[in-house]
Short mmCIF file of C-alpha atoms in Angstrom, two decimals:
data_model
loop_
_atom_site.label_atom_id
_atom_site.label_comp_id
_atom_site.label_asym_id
_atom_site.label_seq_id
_atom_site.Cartn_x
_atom_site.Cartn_y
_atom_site.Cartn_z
CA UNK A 1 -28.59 12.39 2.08
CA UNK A 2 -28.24 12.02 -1.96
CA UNK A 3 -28.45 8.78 -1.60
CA UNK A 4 -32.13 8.49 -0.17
CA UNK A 5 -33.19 10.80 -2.76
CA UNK A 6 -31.53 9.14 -5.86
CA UNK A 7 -30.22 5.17 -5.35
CA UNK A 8 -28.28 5.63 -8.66
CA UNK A 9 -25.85 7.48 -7.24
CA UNK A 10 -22.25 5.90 -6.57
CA UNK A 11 -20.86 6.76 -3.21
CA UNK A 12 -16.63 6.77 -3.06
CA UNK A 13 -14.83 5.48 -0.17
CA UNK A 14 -14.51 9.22 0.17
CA UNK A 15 -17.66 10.04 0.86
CA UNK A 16 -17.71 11.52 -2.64
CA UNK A 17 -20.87 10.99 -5.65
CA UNK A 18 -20.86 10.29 -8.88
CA UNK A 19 -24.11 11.79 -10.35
CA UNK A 20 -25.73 9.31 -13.02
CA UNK A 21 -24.54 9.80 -16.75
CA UNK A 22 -27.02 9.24 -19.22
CA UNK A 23 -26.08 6.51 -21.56
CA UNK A 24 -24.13 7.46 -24.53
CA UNK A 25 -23.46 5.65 -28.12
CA UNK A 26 -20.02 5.21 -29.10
CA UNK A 27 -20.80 8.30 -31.90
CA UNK A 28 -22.77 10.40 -29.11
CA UNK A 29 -19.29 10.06 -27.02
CA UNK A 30 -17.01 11.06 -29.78
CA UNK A 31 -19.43 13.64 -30.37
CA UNK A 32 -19.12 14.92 -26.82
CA UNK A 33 -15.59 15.20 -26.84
CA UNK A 34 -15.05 17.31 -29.92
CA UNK A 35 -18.17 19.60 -28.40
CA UNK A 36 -15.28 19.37 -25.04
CA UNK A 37 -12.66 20.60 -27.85
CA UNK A 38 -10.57 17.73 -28.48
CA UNK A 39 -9.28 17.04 -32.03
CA UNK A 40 -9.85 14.24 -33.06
CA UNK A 41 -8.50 13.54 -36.83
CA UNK A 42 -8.92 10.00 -36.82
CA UNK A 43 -12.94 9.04 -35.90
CA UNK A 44 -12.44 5.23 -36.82
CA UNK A 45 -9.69 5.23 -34.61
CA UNK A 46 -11.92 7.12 -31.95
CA UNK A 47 -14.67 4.17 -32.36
CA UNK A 48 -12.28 1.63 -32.21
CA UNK A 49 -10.64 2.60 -28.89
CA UNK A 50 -13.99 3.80 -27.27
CA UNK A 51 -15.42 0.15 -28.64
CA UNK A 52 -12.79 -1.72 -27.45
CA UNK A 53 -11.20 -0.60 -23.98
CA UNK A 54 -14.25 2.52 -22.90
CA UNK A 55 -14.64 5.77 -22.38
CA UNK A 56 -12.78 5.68 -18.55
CA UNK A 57 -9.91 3.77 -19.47
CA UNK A 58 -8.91 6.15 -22.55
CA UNK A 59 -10.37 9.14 -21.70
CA UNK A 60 -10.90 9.85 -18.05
CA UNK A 61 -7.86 7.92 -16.87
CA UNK A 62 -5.44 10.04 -19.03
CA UNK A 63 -6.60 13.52 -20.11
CA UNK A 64 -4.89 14.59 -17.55
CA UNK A 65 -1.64 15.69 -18.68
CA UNK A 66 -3.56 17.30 -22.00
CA UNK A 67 -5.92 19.48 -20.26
CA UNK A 68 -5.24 22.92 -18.59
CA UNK A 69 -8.20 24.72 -16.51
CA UNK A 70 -9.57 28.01 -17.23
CA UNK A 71 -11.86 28.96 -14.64
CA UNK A 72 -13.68 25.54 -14.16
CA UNK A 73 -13.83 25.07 -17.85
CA UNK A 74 -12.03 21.78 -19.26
CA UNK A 75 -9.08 22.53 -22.23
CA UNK A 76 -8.34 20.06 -24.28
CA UNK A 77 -4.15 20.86 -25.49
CA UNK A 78 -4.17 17.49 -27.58
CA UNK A 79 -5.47 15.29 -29.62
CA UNK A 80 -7.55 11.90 -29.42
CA UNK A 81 -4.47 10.20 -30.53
CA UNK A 82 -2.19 11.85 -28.44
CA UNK A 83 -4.26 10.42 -25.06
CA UNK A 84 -5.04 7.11 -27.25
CA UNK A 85 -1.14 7.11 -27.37
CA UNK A 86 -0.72 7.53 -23.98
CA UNK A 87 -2.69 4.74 -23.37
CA UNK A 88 -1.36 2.34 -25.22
CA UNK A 89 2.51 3.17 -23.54
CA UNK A 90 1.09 2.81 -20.28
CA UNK A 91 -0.94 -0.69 -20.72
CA UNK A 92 2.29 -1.92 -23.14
CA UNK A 93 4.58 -1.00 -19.93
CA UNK A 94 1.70 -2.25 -17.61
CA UNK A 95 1.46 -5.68 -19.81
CA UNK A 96 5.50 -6.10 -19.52
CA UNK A 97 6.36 -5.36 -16.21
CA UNK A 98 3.02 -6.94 -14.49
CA UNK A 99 4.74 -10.35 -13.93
CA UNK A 100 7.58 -8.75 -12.98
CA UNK A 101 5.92 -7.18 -10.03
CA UNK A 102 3.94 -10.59 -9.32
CA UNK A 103 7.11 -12.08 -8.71
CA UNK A 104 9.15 -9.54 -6.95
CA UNK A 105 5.62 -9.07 -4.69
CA UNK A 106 5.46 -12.73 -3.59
CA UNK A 107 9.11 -13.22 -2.43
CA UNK A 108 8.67 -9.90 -0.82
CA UNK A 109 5.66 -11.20 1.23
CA UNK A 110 7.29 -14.19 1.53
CA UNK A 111 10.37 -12.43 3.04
CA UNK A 112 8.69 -10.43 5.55
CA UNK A 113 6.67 -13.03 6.95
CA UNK A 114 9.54 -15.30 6.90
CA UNK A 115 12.02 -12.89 8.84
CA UNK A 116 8.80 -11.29 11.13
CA UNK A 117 8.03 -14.58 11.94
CA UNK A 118 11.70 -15.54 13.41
CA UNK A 119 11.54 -12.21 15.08
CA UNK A 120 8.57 -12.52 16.73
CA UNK A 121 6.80 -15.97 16.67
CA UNK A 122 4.11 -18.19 14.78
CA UNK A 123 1.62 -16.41 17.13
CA UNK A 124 -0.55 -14.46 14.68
CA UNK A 125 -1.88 -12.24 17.88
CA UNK A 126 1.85 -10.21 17.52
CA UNK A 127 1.48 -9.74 13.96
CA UNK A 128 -1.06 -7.60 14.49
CA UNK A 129 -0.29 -5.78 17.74
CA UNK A 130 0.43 -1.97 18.34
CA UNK A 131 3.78 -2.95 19.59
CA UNK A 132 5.03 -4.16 16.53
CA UNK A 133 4.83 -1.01 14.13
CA UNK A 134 6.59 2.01 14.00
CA UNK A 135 3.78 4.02 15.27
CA UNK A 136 4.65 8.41 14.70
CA UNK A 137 2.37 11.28 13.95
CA UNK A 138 2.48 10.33 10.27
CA UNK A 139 1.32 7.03 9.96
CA UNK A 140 -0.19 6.25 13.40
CA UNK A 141 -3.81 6.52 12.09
CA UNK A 142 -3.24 4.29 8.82
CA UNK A 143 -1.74 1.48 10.96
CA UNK A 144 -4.48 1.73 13.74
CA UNK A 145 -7.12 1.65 10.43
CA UNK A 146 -5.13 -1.30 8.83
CA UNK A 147 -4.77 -3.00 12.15
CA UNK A 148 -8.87 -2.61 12.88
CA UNK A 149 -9.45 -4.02 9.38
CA UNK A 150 -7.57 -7.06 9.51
CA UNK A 151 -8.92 -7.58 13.25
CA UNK A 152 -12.50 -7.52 11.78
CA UNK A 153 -11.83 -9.79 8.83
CA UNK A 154 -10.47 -12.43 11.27
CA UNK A 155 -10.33 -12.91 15.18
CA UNK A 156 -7.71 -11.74 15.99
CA UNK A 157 -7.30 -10.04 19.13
CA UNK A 158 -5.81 -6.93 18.62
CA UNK A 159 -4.57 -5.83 22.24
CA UNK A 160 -1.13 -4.29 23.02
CA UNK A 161 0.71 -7.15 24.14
#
């Protein structure tokens, strides 16, 4: 196992690594990205975002849509800007409708255990029995697995009443 041989490494709730990166300046990352083949016109801007919100939330979280694949090698079709733009849409959009969603998320709870609660009782045993979900091909093993979590976070006796 990788692991054992190297307790750097990050392991995914996919079973998946994340070798070690060596640790990079802000100027040593800018410089790796233009050796990658993205323009970048403005390197104070560059610093700034890199400084202030990191490499994964600018970079890694939305190259994306700006890079095409030729056999296994990385493309850059943009500039910094245009993925430091990006950026800044999504976490403006993120910022405004975040309390939104808050909001809309607790009266939703608040609905479902309100109406699941006349249907079927204050007894917290049926909220989490097989019975009570709609239980086909497609989502039969995510509600066993969300079932078996919540029955080992609490006691909660999880047989099909």
């Amino acid at each position: 196992h990788p692991w054992r041989e190297n307790p750097h490494l990050q392991i995914f709730g996919d079973g998946g690594f994340l070798m070690p990166k060596e640790f990079k300046t802000y100027i040593e990352q800018i410089e790796l990205l233009k050796a990658k083949g993205l323009i970048i016109p403005n390197e104070a801007l560059a610093l700034y975002a890199l400084k202030n919100y990191g490499y994964f939330n600018v970079i890694n979280r939305y190259k994306a849509p700006f890079i095409t694949n030729y056999d296994g090698l990385e493309v850059y079709e943009a500039t910094f800007d245009d993925i430091y733009t990006l950026f800044l849409a999504d976490n403006t959009l993120r910022n405004l409708l975040f309390p939104y969603l808050t909001d809309f998320e607790q009266k939703l709870k608040a609905s479902i255990a309100h109406h699941f609660s006349e249907k079927y009782g204050l007894d917290h045993k049926k909220y989490i029995s097989n019975n009570n979900f709609k239980m086909d091909q497609k989502n039969n093993r995510k509600t066993q697995n969300l079932i078996n979590q919540i029955s080992r976070k609490g006691v909660y006796d999880v047989s099909n009443e």
